[in-house]
Amino acid sequence: MTHPFLDLAPLSAARFASVEDRVARLLDTRQDVVIMQGEALLPLEGAIRGTAGPDTTALNVITGPYGRTFGDWLRDCGATVIDLAVPFHTAVTAEQIRAALAEHPEIGFVSLVHAEAATGNTNPVAEIGEVVKEHGALFYLDAVASVGAEPVLPDAWGVDLCVIGAQKAMGGPAGVSAVSVSERAWARMAANPKAPRRSYLSLLDWKERWVDGGRTALPHAPAQLEMLALEACVERIEADGLGTVMARHASAAAATRAGAVALGAGLEPYVHEAREAAPVATTLRAPAGVVASELVARALTGDPALPLAAGGGALAKEMIRVNHYGADATPGAVRSSLTALGAALAERGLTADLPGALRAADSAWR
């Protein structure tokens, strides 16, 4: 008995390297790109542990839950961490970054999440990158949610460590991820006695055993199915055109936001300013007196596959997420989500204008 998922020829080093090259083209980067064999938390943590140590002073920007996690990792490494937290309904500004760097000139590392799918905001990385570059700090960016939904340009923005995952806007697998690494980030790791070695978290292992060896022999057996899925996902983006894929996500975000406002019943965008709202997912604030998680659960009874979720942790009481990314960056997914939310609100005795919401969503689709 044969099976197409099981009876495959081994993935060659050359093919693995070709997928890395395609990811590099997606990011328009000349930096080394390493595809790591695990979900994006692997390179996110590995990059911090590789470059941070007791002699590091880091500015850690918190615009959502992942920023908090990065601060914890940095402290675990012995770094001195200065947190810059902004309300989750907004974005950080380049001016806030500049002020923090001026107040703490010893900062040599800046960590930032580009788009927080968990809170629905996105940060102006191009402007922030200019400020970080002027200061001379190493710039670490989590672009897992933003890649495919909006531009991600490590070289142009001066990003030294840019981590991406394929499972959101790219519409690909969750089991592999990638990180682009600048020369000075490699140098920082090489000089860091605390950098992981002979470890699944080690980027240096990949550099020495894979990159420096000309990418001719893989360090270990690759996650074959995930690599093939990543290759297929990048092929699809190349065929559609990255600009087209990003435009779909921008349209989905604009349509969801406009539809939610028109739906009424006390539902409103969680991120106040549209320019600060991430195109990968739209977050909404539940009406007063309504528990978001209960509303979402009711909305999903008719179709559990809808891209609706409540916020995580404490946000489950107040936040609704419409995850219109990847295959769900479509007018149909947006309309279906608004329809389900409208029905759930009506069951609560709230007046929701579903026809008006659908008209607004259709008009906002670009």
JSON list of C-alpha atoms in Angstrom, two decimals, residues 47-49 51-62 67 69-85 97 100-101 103-112 132 135 137-140 161 188:
[
{"chain": "A", "resi": 47, "resn": "ALA", "atom": "CA", "xyz": [17.37, 34.55, 17.92]},
{"chain": "A", "resi": 48, "resn": "ILE", "atom": "CA", "xyz": [17.00, 36.23, 21.31]},
{"chain": "A", "resi": 49, "resn": "ARG", "atom": "CA", "xyz": [18.99, 33.61, 23.20]},
{"chain": "A", "resi": 51, "resn": "THR", "atom": "CA", "xyz": [22.23, 37.47, 20.64]},
{"chain": "A", "resi": 52, "resn": "ALA", "atom": "CA", "xyz": [21.32, 38.58, 24.19]},
{"chain": "A", "resi": 53, "resn": "GLY", "atom": "CA", "xyz": [23.31, 38.13, 27.38]},
{"chain": "A", "resi": 54, "resn": "PRO", "atom": "CA", "xyz": [24.18, 39.80, 30.68]},
{"chain": "A", "resi": 55, "resn": "ASP", "atom": "CA", "xyz": [25.97, 42.60, 28.84]},
{"chain": "A", "resi": 56, "resn": "THR", "atom": "CA", "xyz": [22.84, 43.42, 26.77]},
{"chain": "A", "resi": 57, "resn": "THR", "atom": "CA", "xyz": [20.54, 46.35, 27.45]},
{"chain": "A", "resi": 58, "resn": "ALA", "atom": "CA", "xyz": [17.37, 45.85, 25.46]},
{"chain": "A", "resi": 59, "resn": "LEU", "atom": "CA", "xyz": [14.42, 48.03, 24.59]},
{"chain": "A", "resi": 60, "resn": "ASN", "atom": "CA", "xyz": [11.45, 45.66, 24.43]},
{"chain": "A", "resi": 61, "resn": "VAL", "atom": "CA", "xyz": [8.34, 47.12, 22.80]},
{"chain": "A", "resi": 62, "resn": "ILE", "atom": "CA", "xyz": [5.05, 45.69, 24.05]},
{"chain": "A", "resi": 67, "resn": "GLY", "atom": "CA", "xyz": [6.10, 41.53, 23.26]},
{"chain": "A", "resi": 69, "resn": "THR", "atom": "CA", "xyz": [7.10, 37.00, 26.03]},
{"chain": "A", "resi": 70, "resn": "PHE", "atom": "CA", "xyz": [10.17, 38.52, 24.39]},
{"chain": "A", "resi": 71, "resn": "GLY", "atom": "CA", "xyz": [10.85, 40.55, 27.51]},
{"chain": "A", "resi": 72, "resn": "ASP", "atom": "CA", "xyz": [10.72, 37.38, 29.61]},
{"chain": "A", "resi": 73, "resn": "TRP", "atom": "CA", "xyz": [13.21, 35.63, 27.31]},
{"chain": "A", "resi": 74, "resn": "LEU", "atom": "CA", "xyz": [15.55, 38.60, 27.38]},
{"chain": "A", "resi": 75, "resn": "ARG", "atom": "CA", "xyz": [15.49, 38.65, 31.18]},
{"chain": "A", "resi": 76, "resn": "ASP", "atom": "CA", "xyz": [16.15, 34.89, 31.21]},
{"chain": "A", "resi": 77, "resn": "CYS", "atom": "CA", "xyz": [19.31, 35.65, 29.23]},
{"chain": "A", "resi": 78, "resn": "GLY", "atom": "CA", "xyz": [20.44, 38.08, 31.92]},
{"chain": "A", "resi": 79, "resn": "ALA", "atom": "CA", "xyz": [19.77, 41.17, 29.83]},
{"chain": "A", "resi": 80, "resn": "THR", "atom": "CA", "xyz": [18.72, 44.48, 31.32]},
{"chain": "A", "resi": 81, "resn": "VAL", "atom": "CA", "xyz": [15.28, 45.08, 29.82]},
{"chain": "A", "resi": 82, "resn": "ILE", "atom": "CA", "xyz": [13.54, 48.41, 29.40]},
{"chain": "A", "resi": 83, "resn": "ASP", "atom": "CA", "xyz": [9.91, 47.78, 28.47]},
{"chain": "A", "resi": 84, "resn": "LEU", "atom": "CA", "xyz": [8.06, 50.29, 26.32]},
{"chain": "A", "resi": 85, "resn": "ALA", "atom": "CA", "xyz": [4.39, 49.34, 26.59]},
{"chain": "A", "resi": 97, "resn": "ILE", "atom": "CA", "xyz": [11.23, 54.70, 20.28]},
{"chain": "A", "resi": 100, "resn": "ALA", "atom": "CA", "xyz": [13.37, 55.75, 24.88]},
{"chain": "A", "resi": 101, "resn": "LEU", "atom": "CA", "xyz": [16.73, 55.43, 23.12]},
{"chain": "A", "resi": 103, "resn": "GLU", "atom": "CA", "xyz": [16.79, 58.33, 27.69]},
{"chain": "A", "resi": 104, "resn": "HIS", "atom": "CA", "xyz": [18.78, 55.09, 27.69]},
{"chain": "A", "resi": 105, "resn": "PRO", "atom": "CA", "xyz": [21.73, 55.49, 25.30]},
{"chain": "A", "resi": 106, "resn": "GLU", "atom": "CA", "xyz": [23.14, 52.18, 26.54]},
{"chain": "A", "resi": 107, "resn": "ILE", "atom": "CA", "xyz": [20.42, 50.26, 24.66]},
{"chain": "A", "resi": 108, "resn": "GLY", "atom": "CA", "xyz": [21.99, 47.91, 22.12]},
{"chain": "A", "resi": 109, "resn": "PHE", "atom": "CA", "xyz": [19.04, 45.67, 21.22]},
{"chain": "A", "resi": 110, "resn": "VAL", "atom": "CA", "xyz": [15.48, 46.53, 20.18]},
{"chain": "A", "resi": 111, "resn": "SER", "atom": "CA", "xyz": [12.73, 43.89, 19.98]},
{"chain": "A", "resi": 112, "resn": "LEU", "atom": "CA", "xyz": [9.44, 44.60, 18.24]},
{"chain": "A", "resi": 132, "resn": "VAL", "atom": "CA", "xyz": [17.07, 52.17, 15.51]},
{"chain": "A", "resi": 135, "resn": "HIS", "atom": "CA", "xyz": [21.13, 54.64, 17.34]},
{"chain": "A", "resi": 137, "resn": "ALA", "atom": "CA", "xyz": [21.18, 48.97, 18.09]},
{"chain": "A", "resi": 138, "resn": "LEU", "atom": "CA", "xyz": [20.55, 45.44, 16.85]},
{"chain": "A", "resi": 139, "resn": "PHE", "atom": "CA", "xyz": [16.98, 45.26, 15.54]},
{"chain": "A", "resi": 140, "resn": "TYR", "atom": "CA", "xyz": [14.89, 42.10, 16.13]},
{"chain": "A", "resi": 161, "resn": "LEU", "atom": "CA", "xyz": [16.83, 39.38, 12.83]},
{"chain": "A", "resi": 188, "resn": "ARG", "atom": "CA", "xyz": [26.91, 39.16, 17.95]}
]
